[in-house]
mmCIF file of C-alpha atoms in Angstrom:
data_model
loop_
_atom_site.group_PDB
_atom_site.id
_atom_site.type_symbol
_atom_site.label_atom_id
_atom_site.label_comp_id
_atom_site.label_asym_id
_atom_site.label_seq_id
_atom_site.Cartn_x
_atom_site.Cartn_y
_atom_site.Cartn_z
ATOM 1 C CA UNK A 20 202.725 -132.047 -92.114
ATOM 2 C CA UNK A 21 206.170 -131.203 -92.808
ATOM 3 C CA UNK A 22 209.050 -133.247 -95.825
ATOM 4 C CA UNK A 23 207.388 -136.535 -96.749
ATOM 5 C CA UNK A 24 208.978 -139.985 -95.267
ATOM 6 C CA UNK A 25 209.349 -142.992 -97.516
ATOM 7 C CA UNK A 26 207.709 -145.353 -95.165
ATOM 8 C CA UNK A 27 206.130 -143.760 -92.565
ATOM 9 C CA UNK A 28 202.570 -142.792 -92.549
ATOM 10 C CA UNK A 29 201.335 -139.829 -90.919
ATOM 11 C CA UNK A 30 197.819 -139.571 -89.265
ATOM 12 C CA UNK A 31 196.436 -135.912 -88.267
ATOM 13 C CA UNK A 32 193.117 -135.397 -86.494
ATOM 14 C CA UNK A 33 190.946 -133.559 -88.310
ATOM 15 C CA UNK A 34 190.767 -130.051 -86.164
ATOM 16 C CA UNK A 35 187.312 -127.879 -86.991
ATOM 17 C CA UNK A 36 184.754 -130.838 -88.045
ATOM 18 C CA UNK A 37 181.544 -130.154 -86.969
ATOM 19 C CA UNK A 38 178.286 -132.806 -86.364
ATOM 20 C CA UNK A 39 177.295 -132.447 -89.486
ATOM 21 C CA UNK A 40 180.752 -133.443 -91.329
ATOM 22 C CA UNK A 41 180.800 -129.992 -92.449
ATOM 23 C CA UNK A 42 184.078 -127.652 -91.857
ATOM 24 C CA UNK A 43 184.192 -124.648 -89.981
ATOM 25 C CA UNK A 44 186.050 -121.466 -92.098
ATOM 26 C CA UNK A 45 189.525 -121.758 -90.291
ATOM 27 C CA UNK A 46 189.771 -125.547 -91.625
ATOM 28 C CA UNK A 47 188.645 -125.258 -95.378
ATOM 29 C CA UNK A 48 191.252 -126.596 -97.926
ATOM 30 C CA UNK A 49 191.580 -125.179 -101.469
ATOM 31 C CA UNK A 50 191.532 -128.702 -103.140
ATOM 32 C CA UNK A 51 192.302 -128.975 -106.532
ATOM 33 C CA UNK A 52 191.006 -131.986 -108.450
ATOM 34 C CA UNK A 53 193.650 -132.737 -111.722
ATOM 35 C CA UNK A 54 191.256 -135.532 -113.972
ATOM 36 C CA UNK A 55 187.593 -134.182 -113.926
ATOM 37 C CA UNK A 56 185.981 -137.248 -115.492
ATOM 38 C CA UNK A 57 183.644 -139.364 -113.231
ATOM 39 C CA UNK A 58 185.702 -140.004 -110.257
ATOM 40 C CA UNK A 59 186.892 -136.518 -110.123
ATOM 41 C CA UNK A 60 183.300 -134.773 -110.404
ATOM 42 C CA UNK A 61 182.240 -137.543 -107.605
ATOM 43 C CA UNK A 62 184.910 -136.520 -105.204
ATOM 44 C CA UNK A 63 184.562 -132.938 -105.783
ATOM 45 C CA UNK A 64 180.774 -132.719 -104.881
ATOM 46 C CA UNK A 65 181.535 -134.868 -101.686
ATOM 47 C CA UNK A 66 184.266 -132.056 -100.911
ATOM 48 C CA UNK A 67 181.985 -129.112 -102.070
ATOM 49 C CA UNK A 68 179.085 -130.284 -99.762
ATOM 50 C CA UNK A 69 181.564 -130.363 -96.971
ATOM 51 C CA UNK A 70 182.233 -126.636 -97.879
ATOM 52 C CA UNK A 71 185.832 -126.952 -99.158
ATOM 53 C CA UNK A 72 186.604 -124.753 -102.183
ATOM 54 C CA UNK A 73 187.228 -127.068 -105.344
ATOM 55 C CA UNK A 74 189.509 -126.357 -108.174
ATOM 56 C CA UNK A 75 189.462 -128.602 -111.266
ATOM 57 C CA UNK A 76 191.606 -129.098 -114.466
ATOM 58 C CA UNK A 77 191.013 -131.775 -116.929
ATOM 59 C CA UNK A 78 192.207 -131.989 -121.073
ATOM 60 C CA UNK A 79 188.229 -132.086 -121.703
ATOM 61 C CA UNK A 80 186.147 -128.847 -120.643
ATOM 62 C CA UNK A 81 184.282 -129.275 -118.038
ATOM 63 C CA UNK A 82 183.620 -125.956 -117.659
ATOM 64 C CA UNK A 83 179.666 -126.267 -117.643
ATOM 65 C CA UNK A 84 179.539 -129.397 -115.115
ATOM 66 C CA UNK A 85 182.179 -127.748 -112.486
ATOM 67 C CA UNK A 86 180.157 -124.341 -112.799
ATOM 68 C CA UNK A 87 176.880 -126.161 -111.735
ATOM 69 C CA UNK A 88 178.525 -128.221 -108.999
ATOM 70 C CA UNK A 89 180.549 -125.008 -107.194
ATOM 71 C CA UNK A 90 183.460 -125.746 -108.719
ATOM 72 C CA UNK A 91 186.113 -123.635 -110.244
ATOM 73 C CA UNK A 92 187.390 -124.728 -114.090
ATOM 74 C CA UNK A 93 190.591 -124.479 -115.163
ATOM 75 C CA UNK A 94 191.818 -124.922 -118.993
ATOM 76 C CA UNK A 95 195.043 -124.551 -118.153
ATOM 77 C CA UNK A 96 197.255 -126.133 -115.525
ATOM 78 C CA UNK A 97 199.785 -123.188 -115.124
ATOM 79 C CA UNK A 98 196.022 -120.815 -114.392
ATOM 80 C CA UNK A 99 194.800 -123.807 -111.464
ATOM 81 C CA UNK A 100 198.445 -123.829 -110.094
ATOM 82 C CA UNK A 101 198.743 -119.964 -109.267
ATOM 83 C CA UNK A 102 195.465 -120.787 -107.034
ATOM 84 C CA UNK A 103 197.616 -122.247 -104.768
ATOM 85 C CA UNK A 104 195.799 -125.226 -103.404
ATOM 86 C CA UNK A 105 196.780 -127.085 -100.659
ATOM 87 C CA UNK A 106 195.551 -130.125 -102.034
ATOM 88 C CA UNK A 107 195.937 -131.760 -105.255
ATOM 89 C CA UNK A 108 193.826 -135.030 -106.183
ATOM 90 C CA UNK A 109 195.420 -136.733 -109.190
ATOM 91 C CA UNK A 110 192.535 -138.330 -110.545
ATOM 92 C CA UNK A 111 193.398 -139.387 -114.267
ATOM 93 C CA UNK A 112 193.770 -142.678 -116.215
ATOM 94 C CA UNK A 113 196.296 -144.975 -114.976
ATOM 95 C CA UNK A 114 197.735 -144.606 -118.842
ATOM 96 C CA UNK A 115 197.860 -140.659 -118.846
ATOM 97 C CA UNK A 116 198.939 -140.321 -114.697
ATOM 98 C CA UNK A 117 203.002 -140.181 -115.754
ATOM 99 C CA UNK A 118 202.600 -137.642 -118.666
ATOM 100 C CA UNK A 119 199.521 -135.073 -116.531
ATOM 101 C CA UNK A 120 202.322 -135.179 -113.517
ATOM 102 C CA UNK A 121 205.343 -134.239 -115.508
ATOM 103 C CA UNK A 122 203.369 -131.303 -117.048
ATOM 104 C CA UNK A 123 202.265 -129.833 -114.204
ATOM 105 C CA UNK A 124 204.025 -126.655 -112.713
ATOM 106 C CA UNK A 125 205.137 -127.828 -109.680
ATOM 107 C CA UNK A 126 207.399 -124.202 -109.040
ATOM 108 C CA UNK A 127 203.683 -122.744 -108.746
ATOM 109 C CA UNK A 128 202.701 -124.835 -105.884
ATOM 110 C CA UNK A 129 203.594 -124.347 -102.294
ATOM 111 C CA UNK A 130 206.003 -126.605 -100.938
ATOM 112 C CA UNK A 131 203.523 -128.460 -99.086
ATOM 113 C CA UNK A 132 201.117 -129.385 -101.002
ATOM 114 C CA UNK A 133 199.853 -132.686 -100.615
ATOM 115 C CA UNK A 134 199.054 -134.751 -104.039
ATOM 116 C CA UNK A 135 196.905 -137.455 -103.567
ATOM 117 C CA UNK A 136 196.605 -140.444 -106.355
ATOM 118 C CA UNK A 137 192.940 -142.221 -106.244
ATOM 119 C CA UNK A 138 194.605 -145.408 -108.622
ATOM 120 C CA UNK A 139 193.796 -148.405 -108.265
ATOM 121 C CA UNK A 140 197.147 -149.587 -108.462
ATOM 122 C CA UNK A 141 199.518 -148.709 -105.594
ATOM 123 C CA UNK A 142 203.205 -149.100 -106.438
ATOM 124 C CA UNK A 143 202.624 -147.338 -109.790
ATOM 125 C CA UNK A 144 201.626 -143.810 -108.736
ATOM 126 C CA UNK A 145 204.139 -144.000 -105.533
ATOM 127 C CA UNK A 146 207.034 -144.564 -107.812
ATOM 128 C CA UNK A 147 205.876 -141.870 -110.345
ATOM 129 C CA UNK A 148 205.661 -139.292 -107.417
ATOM 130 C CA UNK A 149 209.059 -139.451 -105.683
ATOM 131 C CA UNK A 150 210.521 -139.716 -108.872
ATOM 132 C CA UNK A 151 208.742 -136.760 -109.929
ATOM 133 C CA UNK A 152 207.464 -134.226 -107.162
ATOM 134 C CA UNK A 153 209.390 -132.044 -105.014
ATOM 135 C CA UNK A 154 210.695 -133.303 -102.096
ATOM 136 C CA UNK A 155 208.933 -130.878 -99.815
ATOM 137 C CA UNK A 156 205.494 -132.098 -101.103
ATOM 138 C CA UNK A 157 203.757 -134.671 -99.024
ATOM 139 C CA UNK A 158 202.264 -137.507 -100.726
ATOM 140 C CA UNK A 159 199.740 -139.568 -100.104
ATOM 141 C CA UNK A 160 198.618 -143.050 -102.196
ATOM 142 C CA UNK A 161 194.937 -143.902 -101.591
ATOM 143 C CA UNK A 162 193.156 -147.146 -102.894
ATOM 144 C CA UNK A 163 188.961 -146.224 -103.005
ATOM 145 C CA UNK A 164 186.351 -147.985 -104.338
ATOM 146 C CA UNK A 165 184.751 -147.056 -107.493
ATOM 147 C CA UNK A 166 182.345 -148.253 -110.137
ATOM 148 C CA UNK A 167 179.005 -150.029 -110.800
ATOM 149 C CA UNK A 168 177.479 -151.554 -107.599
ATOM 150 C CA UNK A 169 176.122 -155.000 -108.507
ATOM 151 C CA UNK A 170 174.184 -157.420 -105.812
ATOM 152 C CA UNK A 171 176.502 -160.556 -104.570
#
């Protein structure tokens, strides 16, 4: 996708979909999932069904809920950063989102990797990544929809 844009949004088809929503083996990301907790273990078995390979990190282990779902564990951030994903999902609390992004190893990453924040605030998370990711990452602020389901 090329040096991120303040501003501009970017839109690519997705190439190798097949009926069934699953990916073909020249399309599967490495996506790694930074924030484990409910939200992260949601998204990554959406991602694993579609037969993506999932990476996860958290600050609690995991270990034995990622190993049942497909998922590689990661203790350590430097360990899930030599993986090389092309995809990072920053899925933590809004209070702990500034301090997990400054310790992560960006020099390990590829220069375009795209970091994705699942927030629920917008301006926040935007902020917090041009201030602090490289400028050859791509970035890219998402607002889902998460929680109890109650009737209206």
């Amino acid at each position: 996708m090329g040096r991120r844009e303040e501003g501009k949004g970017v839109y690519e088809r997705p190439m190798g979909m097949g009926a069934s929503g699953s990916v073909d083996a020249s399309s599967k990301l490495k996506i790694a999932i930074v924030g484990f907790g409910n939200f992260g273990q949601f998204l990554a078995k959406t991602i694993v069904r579609q037969g993506h390979t999932v990476l996860a990190y958290s600050r609690t282990d995991y270990s034995d809920v990622a190993r049942k779902m497909g998922v590689s564990y990661f203790s350590d951030a430097d360990d899930l950063c030599e993986e090389h994903p092309e995809v990072v999902l920053l899925c933590t609390s809004i209070l702990s989102t500034e301090k997990v992004l400054k310790s992560l190893p960006f020099q390990r990453l590829k220069r375009s990797t795209l970091f994705v924040d699942v927030l629920s605030v917008k301006e926040f998370p935007r902020k917090l990544f041009f201030q602090h990711l490289p400028p050859d990452f791509d970035i890219l602020c998402t607002h889902p929809m998460f929680g109890r389901v109650q009737n209206l």
